[in-house]
XYZ file of C-alpha atoms in Angstrom:
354
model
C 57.379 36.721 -12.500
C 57.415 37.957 -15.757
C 55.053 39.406 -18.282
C 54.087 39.413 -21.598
C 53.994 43.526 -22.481
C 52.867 44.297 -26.244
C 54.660 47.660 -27.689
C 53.929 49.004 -30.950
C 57.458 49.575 -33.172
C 55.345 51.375 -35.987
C 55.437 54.687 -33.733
C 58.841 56.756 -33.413
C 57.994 58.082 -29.727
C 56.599 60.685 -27.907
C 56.156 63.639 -29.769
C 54.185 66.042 -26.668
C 51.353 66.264 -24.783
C 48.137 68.124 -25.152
C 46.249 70.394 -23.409
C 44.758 67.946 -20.568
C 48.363 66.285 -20.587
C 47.609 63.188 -22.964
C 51.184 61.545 -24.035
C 51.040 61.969 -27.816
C 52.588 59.788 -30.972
C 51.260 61.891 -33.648
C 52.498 65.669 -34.978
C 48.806 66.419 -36.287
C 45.357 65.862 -36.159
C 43.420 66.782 -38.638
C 40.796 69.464 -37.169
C 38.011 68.612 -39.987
C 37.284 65.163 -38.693
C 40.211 64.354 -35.904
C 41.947 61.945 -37.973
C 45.713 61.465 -36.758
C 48.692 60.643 -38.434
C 51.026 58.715 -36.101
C 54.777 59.338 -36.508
C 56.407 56.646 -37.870
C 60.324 55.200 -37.439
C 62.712 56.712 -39.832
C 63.378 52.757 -40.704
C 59.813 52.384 -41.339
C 59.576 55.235 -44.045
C 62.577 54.408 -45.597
C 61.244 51.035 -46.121
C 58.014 51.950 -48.112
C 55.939 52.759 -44.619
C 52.562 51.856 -43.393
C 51.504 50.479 -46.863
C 54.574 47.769 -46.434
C 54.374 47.611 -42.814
C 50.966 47.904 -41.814
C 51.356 46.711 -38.426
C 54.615 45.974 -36.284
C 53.707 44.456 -32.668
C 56.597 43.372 -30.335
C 56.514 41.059 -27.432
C 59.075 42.098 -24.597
C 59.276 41.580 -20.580
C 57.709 42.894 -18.192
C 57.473 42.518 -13.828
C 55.112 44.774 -12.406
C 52.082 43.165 -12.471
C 50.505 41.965 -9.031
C 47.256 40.184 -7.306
C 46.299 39.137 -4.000
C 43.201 37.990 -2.439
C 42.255 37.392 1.129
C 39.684 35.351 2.480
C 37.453 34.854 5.867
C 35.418 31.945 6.315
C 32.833 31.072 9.663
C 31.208 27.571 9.048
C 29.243 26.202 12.146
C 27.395 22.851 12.487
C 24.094 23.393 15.014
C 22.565 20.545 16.867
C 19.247 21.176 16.083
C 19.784 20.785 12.358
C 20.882 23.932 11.332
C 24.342 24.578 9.415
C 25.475 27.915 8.252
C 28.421 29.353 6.175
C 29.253 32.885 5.767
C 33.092 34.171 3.735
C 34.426 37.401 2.935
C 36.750 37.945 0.067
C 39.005 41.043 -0.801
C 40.988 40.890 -3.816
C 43.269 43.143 -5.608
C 44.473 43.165 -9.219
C 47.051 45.373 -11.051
C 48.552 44.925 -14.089
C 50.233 46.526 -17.192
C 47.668 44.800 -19.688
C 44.422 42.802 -19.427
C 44.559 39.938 -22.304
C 41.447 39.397 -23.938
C 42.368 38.177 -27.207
C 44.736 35.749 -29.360
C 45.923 38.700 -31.327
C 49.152 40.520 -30.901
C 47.068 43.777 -32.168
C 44.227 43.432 -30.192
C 46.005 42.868 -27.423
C 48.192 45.994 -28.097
C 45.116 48.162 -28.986
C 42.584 47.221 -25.987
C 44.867 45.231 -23.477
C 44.831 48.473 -21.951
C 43.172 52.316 -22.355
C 45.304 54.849 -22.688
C 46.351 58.412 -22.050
C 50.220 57.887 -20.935
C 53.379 56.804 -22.499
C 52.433 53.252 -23.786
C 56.105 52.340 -24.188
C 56.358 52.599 -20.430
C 55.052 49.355 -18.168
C 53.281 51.106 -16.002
C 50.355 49.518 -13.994
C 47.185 50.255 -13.226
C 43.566 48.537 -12.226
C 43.529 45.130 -14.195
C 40.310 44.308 -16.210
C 40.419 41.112 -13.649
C 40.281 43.373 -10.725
C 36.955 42.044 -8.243
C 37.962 44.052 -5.147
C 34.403 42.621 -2.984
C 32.661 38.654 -2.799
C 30.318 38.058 0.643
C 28.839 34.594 0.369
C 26.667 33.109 2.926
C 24.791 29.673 3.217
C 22.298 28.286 5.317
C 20.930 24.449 5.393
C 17.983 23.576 7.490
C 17.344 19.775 7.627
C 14.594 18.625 9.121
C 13.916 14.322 9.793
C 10.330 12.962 8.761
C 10.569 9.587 10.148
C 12.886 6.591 9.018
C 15.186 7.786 6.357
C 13.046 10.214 4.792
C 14.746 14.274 5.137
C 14.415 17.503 3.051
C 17.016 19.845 3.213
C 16.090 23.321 3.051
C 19.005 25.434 1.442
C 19.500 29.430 0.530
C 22.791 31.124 -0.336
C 23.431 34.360 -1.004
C 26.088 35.807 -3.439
C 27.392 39.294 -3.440
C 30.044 40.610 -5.717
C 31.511 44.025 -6.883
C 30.542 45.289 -10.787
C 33.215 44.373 -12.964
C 35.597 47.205 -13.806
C 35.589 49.437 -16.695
C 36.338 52.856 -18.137
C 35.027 55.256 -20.653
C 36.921 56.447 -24.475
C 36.234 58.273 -26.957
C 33.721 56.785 -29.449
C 34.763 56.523 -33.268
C 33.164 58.239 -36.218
C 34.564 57.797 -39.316
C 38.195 57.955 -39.498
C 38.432 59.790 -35.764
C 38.959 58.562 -32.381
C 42.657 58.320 -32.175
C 42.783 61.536 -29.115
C 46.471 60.084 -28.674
C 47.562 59.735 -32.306
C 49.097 56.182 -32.007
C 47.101 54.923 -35.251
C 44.561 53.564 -33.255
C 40.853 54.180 -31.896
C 38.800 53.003 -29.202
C 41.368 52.536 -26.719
C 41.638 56.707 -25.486
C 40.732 57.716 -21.948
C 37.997 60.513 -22.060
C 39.042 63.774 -20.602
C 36.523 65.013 -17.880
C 35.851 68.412 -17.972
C 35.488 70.558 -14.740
C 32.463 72.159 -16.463
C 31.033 70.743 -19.987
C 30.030 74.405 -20.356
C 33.380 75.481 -20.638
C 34.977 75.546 -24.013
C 38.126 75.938 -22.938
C 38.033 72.165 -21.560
C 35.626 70.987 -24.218
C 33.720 71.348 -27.772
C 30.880 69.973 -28.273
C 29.211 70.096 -31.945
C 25.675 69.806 -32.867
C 24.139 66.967 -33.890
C 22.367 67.662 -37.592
C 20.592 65.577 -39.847
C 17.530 65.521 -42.712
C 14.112 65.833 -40.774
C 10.966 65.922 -42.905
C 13.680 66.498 -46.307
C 15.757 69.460 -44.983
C 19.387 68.153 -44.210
C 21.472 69.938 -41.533
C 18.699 70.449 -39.629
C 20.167 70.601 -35.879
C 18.460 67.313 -33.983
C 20.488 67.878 -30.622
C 21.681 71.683 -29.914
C 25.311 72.332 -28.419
C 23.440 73.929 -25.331
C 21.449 70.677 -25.046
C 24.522 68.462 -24.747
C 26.637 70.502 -22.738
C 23.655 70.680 -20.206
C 22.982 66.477 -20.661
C 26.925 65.901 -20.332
C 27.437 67.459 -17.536
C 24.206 65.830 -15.645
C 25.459 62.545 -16.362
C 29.067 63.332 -14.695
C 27.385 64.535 -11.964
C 25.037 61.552 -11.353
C 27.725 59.674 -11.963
C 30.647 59.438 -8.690
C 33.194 58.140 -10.997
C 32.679 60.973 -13.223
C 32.112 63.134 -10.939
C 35.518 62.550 -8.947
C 37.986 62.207 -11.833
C 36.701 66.057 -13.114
C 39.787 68.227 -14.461
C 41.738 65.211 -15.572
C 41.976 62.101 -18.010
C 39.912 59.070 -16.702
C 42.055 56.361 -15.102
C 42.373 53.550 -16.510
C 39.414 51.023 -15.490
C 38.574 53.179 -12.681
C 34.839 52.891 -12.732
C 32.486 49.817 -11.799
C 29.691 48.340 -12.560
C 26.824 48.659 -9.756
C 27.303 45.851 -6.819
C 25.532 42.888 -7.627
C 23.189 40.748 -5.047
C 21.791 37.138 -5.613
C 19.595 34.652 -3.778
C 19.334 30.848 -4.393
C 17.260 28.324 -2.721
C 17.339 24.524 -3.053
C 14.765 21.943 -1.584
C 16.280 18.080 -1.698
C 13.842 15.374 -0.500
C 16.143 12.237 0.220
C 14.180 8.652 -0.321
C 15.146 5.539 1.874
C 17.638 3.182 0.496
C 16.062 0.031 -1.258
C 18.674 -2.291 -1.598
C 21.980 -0.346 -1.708
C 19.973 1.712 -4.306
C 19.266 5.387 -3.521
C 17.133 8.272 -5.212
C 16.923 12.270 -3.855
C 14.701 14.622 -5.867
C 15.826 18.560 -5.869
C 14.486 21.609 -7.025
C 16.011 24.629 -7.671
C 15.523 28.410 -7.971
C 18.078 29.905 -9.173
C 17.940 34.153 -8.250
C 15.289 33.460 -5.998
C 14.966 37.276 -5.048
C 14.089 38.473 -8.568
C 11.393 35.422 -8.258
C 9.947 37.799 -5.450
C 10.397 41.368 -6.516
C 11.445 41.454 -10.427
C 13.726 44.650 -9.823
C 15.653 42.262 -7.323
C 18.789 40.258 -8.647
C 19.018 42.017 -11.906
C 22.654 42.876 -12.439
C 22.906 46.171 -14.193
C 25.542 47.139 -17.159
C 26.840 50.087 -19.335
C 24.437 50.723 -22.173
C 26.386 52.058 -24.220
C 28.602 48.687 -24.732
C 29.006 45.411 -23.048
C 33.117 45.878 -23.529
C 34.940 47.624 -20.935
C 36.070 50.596 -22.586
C 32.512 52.170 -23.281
C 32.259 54.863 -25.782
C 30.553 57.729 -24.974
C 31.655 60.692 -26.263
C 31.896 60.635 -30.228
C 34.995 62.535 -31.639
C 34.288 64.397 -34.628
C 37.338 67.324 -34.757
C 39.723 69.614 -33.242
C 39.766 73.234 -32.980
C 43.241 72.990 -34.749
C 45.310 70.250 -36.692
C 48.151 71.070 -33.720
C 47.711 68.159 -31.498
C 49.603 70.096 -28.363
C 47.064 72.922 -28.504
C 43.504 71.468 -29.715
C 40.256 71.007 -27.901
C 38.653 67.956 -28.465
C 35.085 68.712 -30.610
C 32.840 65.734 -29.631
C 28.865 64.760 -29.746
C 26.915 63.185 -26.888
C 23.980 61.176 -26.860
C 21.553 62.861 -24.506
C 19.289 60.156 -23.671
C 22.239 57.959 -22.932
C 22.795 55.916 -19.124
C 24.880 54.686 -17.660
C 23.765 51.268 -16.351
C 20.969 49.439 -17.216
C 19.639 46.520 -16.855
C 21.721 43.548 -18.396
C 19.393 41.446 -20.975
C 20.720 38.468 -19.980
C 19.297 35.066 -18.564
C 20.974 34.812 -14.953
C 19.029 38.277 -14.417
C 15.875 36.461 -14.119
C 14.993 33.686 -12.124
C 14.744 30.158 -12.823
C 13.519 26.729 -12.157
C 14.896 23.324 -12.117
C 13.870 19.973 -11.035
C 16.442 17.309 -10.934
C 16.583 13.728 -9.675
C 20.005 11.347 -8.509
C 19.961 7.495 -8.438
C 22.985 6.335 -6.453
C 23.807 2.704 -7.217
């Protein structure tokens, strides 16, 4: 089955790679502040360039995405009013691009990170990739007298994090570590050591405290020391050092949720029938308030996060520069999502059957 793929005709090709073996489109970066100037199609130029052309997105073929999923299921009807469910899902997602957007650029620019050739198809871990789901259900029904029964009813829901990745983060006109024109889409390079200069720069972080500008808020020493703390607490980091992040190689931490339902079912008058049910929706976090609680990157809710801000090179030779970046040092990397399914919930609801 084919593909849309989204390639950028503003860029003339490959013009290298750098140091860490990023695929590059540019023939400099500036060091001061790491803006890049993509190469551009001798038919662009000659046609007045950028400034006429600002953007040129094509829409070809491509095959090599994939998915599959497989699923086990046990369901089991007791005679002493007990029924249970329990199913296992494992799923696997590739693809060349993860659409997002109605927009031919956006879907160029963030349908996927990059640090390869982007005029190549090549696949890699889809946005839509949810490799674990374990659901289980259990119904207890228990008979008054007459028609009168309440079902009892919990299910539990277990699913993997959703995928994501970390780029660089943009300040000013920088950000572009691949040159193509555009930031927020560039795999981070980890370093083996963020004390080693050789794989990274970091630069301190200044401002105006108590009237005095450039007075240094975060030290190099102090972000080189934070940096490489937070690789090694983290096993995505920590297992990708000496290389360019893959592509939507990390996840979000596993997420576990409990639900309960009580239905009381009221005799038939006349054809007529009413059932009252409440619900709790996350039931656990009802219990314990650290239970349920699905937990996200803080430093965006997208899946390229942004955590190291690129602010220069070491030289305006794109083969041959180290990256000079800042780091937030009281940055996390999950926390707790601020959203509404995180806590727990009531409802009471009520069904006439005529």
């Amino acid at each position: 089955l084919n593909q849309f793929f989204f390639v950028n005709r503003n860029l003339a090709g490959v013009t290298g790679r750098d140091v860490h073996g990023r695929v590059l489109f540019a023939d400099s970066i500036r060091a001061s502040n790491g803006q890049a100037f993509p190469k551009l199609p001798a038919g662009v130029i000659a046609n007045g360039g950028t400034a006429r052309f600002s953007t040129a997105i094509d829409v070809i073929n491509q095959n090599k995405d994939q998915a599959w999923s497989v699923t086990t299921s046990l369901r089991k009807r007791y005679s002493n009013n007990w029924e249970a469910m329990l199913a296992y899902t494992h799923a696997r997602a590739r693809d060349v691009q993860s659409f997002g957007s109605s927009t031919h650029i956006s879907n160029w620019q963030f349908g996927r990170t990059l640090s390869g050739n982007q005029f190549e198809p090549f696949r890699s871990i889809s946005l839509f990739d949810q490799t674990h789901k374990l659901t289980g259900t259990g119904t207890y029904t228990k008979h008054w007298f007459g028609e009168w029964s309440t079902d009892f009813t919990a299910t539990y829901s277990g699913v993997s994090g959703a995928p994501h990745d970390y780029v660089y983060a943009v300040t000013g006109s920088s950000g572009d570590l691949n040159g193509d024109g555009r930031s927020g889409n560039d795999l981070i390079y980890v370093p083996r050591s963020a004390y080693n200069t050789q794989e990274i720069r970091f630069r301190n972080v200044t401002g105006t405290v108590n009237g005095v500008p450039n007075t240094v808020i975060t030290s190099v020493a102090q972000q080189q020391e934070a940096f490489e703390k937070y690789i090694k607490n983290s096993p995505c980091l920590n297992s990708q050092r000496g290389q360019i992040l893959a592509r939507n190689s990390c996840k979000q931490p596993f997420l576990n949720q409990v639900d309960v339902a009580i239905r009381q079912t009221i005799p038939s008058v006349r054809g007529q029938r009413l059932s009252l049910q409440a619900d709790i929706t996350n039931f656990g976090n009802l219990l314990n308030d650290k239970w349920g609680q699905a937990r996200v990157t803080e430093a965006s809710s997208n899946s390229n996060v942004p955590i190291l801000t690129h602010v220069g090179q070491t030289t305006s030779n794109p083969l041959f520069a180290i990256p000079i970046v800042q780091f937030n040092v009281n940055q996390k990397e999950y926390v707790v999502g601020n959203f509404a399914s995180n806590f727990w919930r009531f409802q009471l609801s009520a069904r006439y059957s005529f």
